Amino acid sequence: MNLISEKTIERLILYRGLLLQANHENESGIYSHQLARMAGFTPAQVRRDLMQVGYTGSPARGYDKAKLIQSISALVDPAEKREIALAGIGSIGRAILAYFHGRSSLLEITAAFDTDPEKTGRVIHGCRCHPVDRLADIVRERGIRTGILCVPAGAAQSVTDALVEGGIRGILNYAPTRLIVPPDVYVENRDMIMAVEKVVYFSGLKTGQRKENG
Amino acid sequence: MNLISEKTIERLILYRGLLLQANHENESGIYSHQLARMAGFTPAQVRRDLMQVGYTGSPARGYDKAKLIQSISALVDPAEKREIALAGIGSIGRAILAYFHGRSSLLEITAAFDTDPEKTGRVIHGCRCHPVDRLADIVRERGIRTGILCVPAGAAQSVTDALVEGGIRGILNYAPTRLIVPPDVYVENRDMIMAVEKVVYFSGLKTGQRKENG
DNA sequence: TTAACATTGCGAAAATTTTCACAGCAAATA
DNA sequence: TATTTGCTGTGAAAATTTTCGCAATGTTAA
Ligand SMILES: NC(=O)c1ccc[n+]([C@@H]2O[C@H](COP(=O)([O-])OP(=O)(O)OC[C@H]3O[C@@H](n4cnc5c(N)ncnc54)[C@H](O)[C@@H]3O)[C@@H](O)[C@H]2O)c1
Ligand SMILES: NC(=O)c1ccc[n+]([C@@H]2O[C@H](COP(=O)([O-])OP(=O)(O)OC[C@H]3O[C@@H](n4cnc5c(N)ncnc54)[C@H](O)[C@@H]3O)[C@@H](O)[C@H]2O)c1
């Protein structure tokens, strides 16, 4: 099996989300053109993406929603429960803890880190908070592979170094900083300012642009 | 001048951010390979992107940082100050208000909206809060073109309809919902769950993937 | 003055991503 | 039973994006 592109993975995750939302409808099957309309892509794009997951639909009934969800999950979900670490329990850090809490049984934020002694030693939205000096050790001990970074820009690189030291494999970065990591650590940047600037730019164009994922 | 692609705009905005951060260094010029290293792209990619902004560097001195920042800004920034509306003053809504407050003189969140009477009628992080029924009117009156959506999933479409009714041109959407909008309204989706799922997927691969923007 | 050098701008090639177009198929219909 | 219908899966074409390769160019050094 050759590698599936980042864009395809993004779209597959989106399809799964849409299917989960649409799962209450009475129909058990769904056609590529229906999924395409929901997602904002072309039917051909949807079929091409679904080829990659190996689940095959029927020309008569389309794709079975439940089975498709299952097939996408088999591809994108980890085999077992994954713990996630969060660094920086400030305003977004806390919002993310609140939002994530109890949402998924497969993915759970189980350790949060901060320098502020007001925050460490407590449990916030179900998540135990630790001083940041213990980050590398805790990440290593628990085999945590994924981190969410919500510290101020000035602390982003040093906290990243600690995450990497602990053996992290992927970071979702909300700080407006380009992190330096070894080539086998995956980083997804989510700078809000840049996102707003982009939307403002497209808000100013006369001709409408395509919508996109994220 | 033919249209600049979404990806190029994203990268240009990133370059500007990196240049602003690096502006304190003593050198006034910068080479494509330096910018490329900072951004995580190839030098050829950087030069190709910079072609689009029209500012031309010198083989000897590279690009003048200040002039490059200015050229990119001329392309991506609005001509005058832009007001931004924010809907949903919950945990992320508030975090965004706090984070944005006083950060930019060109872009400012000047109106926030919520259903909760506890929140409306107040000023939060410098931003006046209004009941959501007044959203369309206020957006129209003030000519607001850009909106940030932080309401619960169930309210996302109806609040979007109000934004569109008010004449919005672009939406930064934090709700896990695919919004239905007219084709000339730009939507950038920022679903956090999907982002985490993606990072978790890449955290599980043996072979490292490319880092990417956002 | 001249040669060596590192870089830009950009045409063209390469790689990747998306779309087209249609064979093949199961169900519905006549 | 034969025919029509509308879908999937996919090879191939088209479009888009990235990278390559190099002439042109200003700078430095001899
Ligand atoms: N608030 C937003 O909407 C928003 C959006 C996008 C990105 N961001 C970015 O996210 C980051 C945090 O933003 P915020 O608004 O939550 O800020 P904040 O000041 O509310 O929170 C930052 C937190 O990080 C902690 N911290 C500081 N240094 C640390 C370190 N070395 N190790 C661990 N923790 C440390 C602080 O104690 C604090 O709790 C910033 O980089 C910001 O640019 C914020
Ligand atoms: N918290 C996060 O980190 C996070 C991250 C990504 C996305 N989101 C999404 O952002 C949205 C908000 O998340 P949150 O954690 O801030 O939730 P929250 O419950 O803290 O805030 C939601 C706010 O929206 C208001 N609201 C409800 N209906 C409204 C309406 N019709 N018009 C205007 N305002 C209305 C509520 O009064 C509340 O103030 C959700 O869709 C969530 O999925 C949250």
Short mmCIF file of N, CA and C (backbone and C1' of nucleotides) in Angstrom, two decimals, chain A residues 31-33 47-48 51 56-59 62-63, chain D residues 5-13 16-18:
data_model
loop_
_atom_site.label_atom_id
_atom_site.label_comp_id
_atom_site.label_asym_id
_atom_site.label_seq_id
_atom_site.Cartn_x
_atom_site.Cartn_y
_atom_site.Cartn_z
N TYR A 31 -24.55 8.06 -1.66
CA TYR A 31 -23.85 8.10 -2.95
C TYR A 31 -22.73 9.13 -2.92
N SER A 32 -21.79 8.92 -3.81
CA SER A 32 -20.66 9.86 -3.85
C SER A 32 -21.14 11.30 -4.08
N HIS A 33 -22.18 11.48 -4.85
CA HIS A 33 -22.61 12.86 -5.10
C HIS A 33 -23.24 13.50 -3.88
N ARG A 47 -15.03 9.69 -4.80
CA ARG A 47 -14.78 8.29 -5.17
C ARG A 47 -13.29 7.98 -5.17
N ARG A 48 -12.52 8.91 -5.71
CA ARG A 48 -11.07 8.73 -5.75
C ARG A 48 -10.51 8.58 -4.32
N MET A 51 -11.45 5.20 -2.78
CA MET A 51 -10.65 4.09 -3.33
C MET A 51 -9.52 3.72 -2.36
N THR A 56 -15.42 -0.84 -0.68
CA THR A 56 -15.99 -0.68 -2.01
C THR A 56 -17.52 -0.62 -1.94
N GLY A 57 -18.08 0.35 -2.64
CA GLY A 57 -19.53 0.54 -2.61
C GLY A 57 -20.21 -0.26 -3.70
N SER A 58 -21.50 -0.09 -3.79
CA SER A 58 -22.23 -0.79 -4.85
C SER A 58 -22.89 0.26 -5.73
N PRO A 59 -22.87 0.03 -7.06
CA PRO A 59 -23.50 0.99 -7.96
C PRO A 59 -24.98 1.19 -7.64
N GLY A 62 -24.88 2.55 -3.48
CA GLY A 62 -23.85 3.50 -3.04
C GLY A 62 -22.99 2.89 -1.96
N TYR A 63 -22.61 3.70 -0.99
CA TYR A 63 -21.78 3.21 0.12
C TYR A 63 -22.65 3.03 1.34
P DT D 5 -33.73 5.54 -19.86
"O5'" DT D 5 -33.17 5.44 -18.38
"C5'" DT D 5 -34.02 4.93 -17.33
"C4'" DT D 5 -33.20 4.84 -16.05
"C3'" DT D 5 -32.13 5.94 -15.93
"O3'" DT D 5 -32.38 6.65 -14.72
"C1'" DT D 5 -31.21 3.80 -15.47
P DG D 6 -31.68 8.09 -14.41
"O5'" DG D 6 -30.61 7.66 -13.33
"C5'" DG D 6 -31.00 6.96 -12.15
"C4'" DG D 6 -29.75 6.51 -11.47
"C3'" DG D 6 -28.65 7.59 -11.45
"O3'" DG D 6 -27.99 7.53 -10.20
"C1'" DG D 6 -27.82 5.69 -12.51
P DC D 7 -27.02 8.68 -9.69
"O5'" DC D 7 -25.83 7.85 -9.05
"C5'" DC D 7 -26.07 6.88 -8.04
"C4'" DC D 7 -25.19 5.68 -8.26
"C3'" DC D 7 -23.70 5.95 -8.20
"O3'" DC D 7 -23.26 5.83 -6.86
"C1'" DC D 7 -24.26 4.42 -9.95
P DT D 8 -21.78 6.23 -6.44
"O5'" DT D 8 -20.93 4.94 -6.84
"C5'" DT D 8 -21.11 3.71 -6.16
"C4'" DT D 8 -20.20 2.65 -6.78
"C3'" DT D 8 -18.71 2.91 -6.55
"O3'" DT D 8 -18.10 1.71 -6.11
"C1'" DT D 8 -19.16 2.75 -8.89
P DG D 9 -16.60 1.77 -5.48
"O5'" DG D 9 -15.69 1.49 -6.75
"C5'" DG D 9 -15.75 0.24 -7.38
"C4'" DG D 9 -14.77 0.23 -8.54
"C3'" DG D 9 -13.36 0.69 -8.19
"O3'" DG D 9 -12.46 -0.21 -8.83
"C1'" DG D 9 -14.23 2.03 -9.95
P DT D 10 -10.90 -0.09 -8.62
"O5'" DT D 10 -10.47 0.73 -9.92
"C5'" DT D 10 -10.66 0.17 -11.20
"C4'" DT D 10 -10.32 1.20 -12.24
"C3'" DT D 10 -8.98 1.92 -12.00
"O3'" DT D 10 -8.26 1.90 -13.21
"C1'" DT D 10 -10.64 3.46 -12.49
P DG D 11 -6.72 1.46 -13.16
"O5'" DG D 11 -6.31 1.72 -14.70
"C5'" DG D 11 -7.03 1.13 -15.77
"C4'" DG D 11 -7.13 2.13 -16.90
"C3'" DG D 11 -5.82 2.84 -17.24
"O3'" DG D 11 -5.74 2.94 -18.67
"C1'" DG D 11 -7.45 4.45 -16.63
P DA D 12 -4.51 3.65 -19.41
"O5'" DA D 12 -5.07 5.13 -19.61
"C5'" DA D 12 -6.30 5.32 -20.30
"C4'" DA D 12 -6.56 6.80 -20.40
"C3'" DA D 12 -5.32 7.63 -20.74
"O3'" DA D 12 -5.72 8.58 -21.72
"C1'" DA D 12 -6.32 8.47 -18.78
P DA D 13 -4.67 9.65 -22.31
"O5'" DA D 13 -5.37 11.03 -21.93
"C5'" DA D 13 -6.77 11.18 -22.19
"C4'" DA D 13 -7.23 12.48 -21.58
"C3'" DA D 13 -6.37 13.68 -21.95
"O3'" DA D 13 -7.25 14.73 -22.29
"C1'" DA D 13 -6.45 13.44 -19.58
P DT D 16 -6.51 25.01 -13.29
"O5'" DT D 16 -5.43 24.61 -12.19
"C5'" DT D 16 -5.80 23.67 -11.20
"C4'" DT D 16 -4.56 23.27 -10.46
"C3'" DT D 16 -3.71 24.45 -9.97
"O3'" DT D 16 -3.67 24.31 -8.57
"C1'" DT D 16 -2.35 22.75 -10.93
P DT D 17 -2.99 25.44 -7.62
"O5'" DT D 17 -1.59 24.75 -7.32
"C5'" DT D 17 -1.56 23.46 -6.74
"C4'" DT D 17 -0.13 23.01 -6.68
"C3'" DT D 17 0.84 24.06 -6.14
"O3'" DT D 17 1.41 23.49 -4.98
"C1'" DT D 17 1.68 23.03 -8.12
P DT D 18 2.64 24.16 -4.17
"O5'" DT D 18 3.90 23.45 -4.82
"C5'" DT D 18 4.02 22.04 -4.72
"C4'" DT D 18 5.29 21.62 -5.43
"C3'" DT D 18 6.55 22.31 -4.92
"O3'" DT D 18 7.40 21.27 -4.48
"C1'" DT D 18 6.45 22.34 -7.32
#
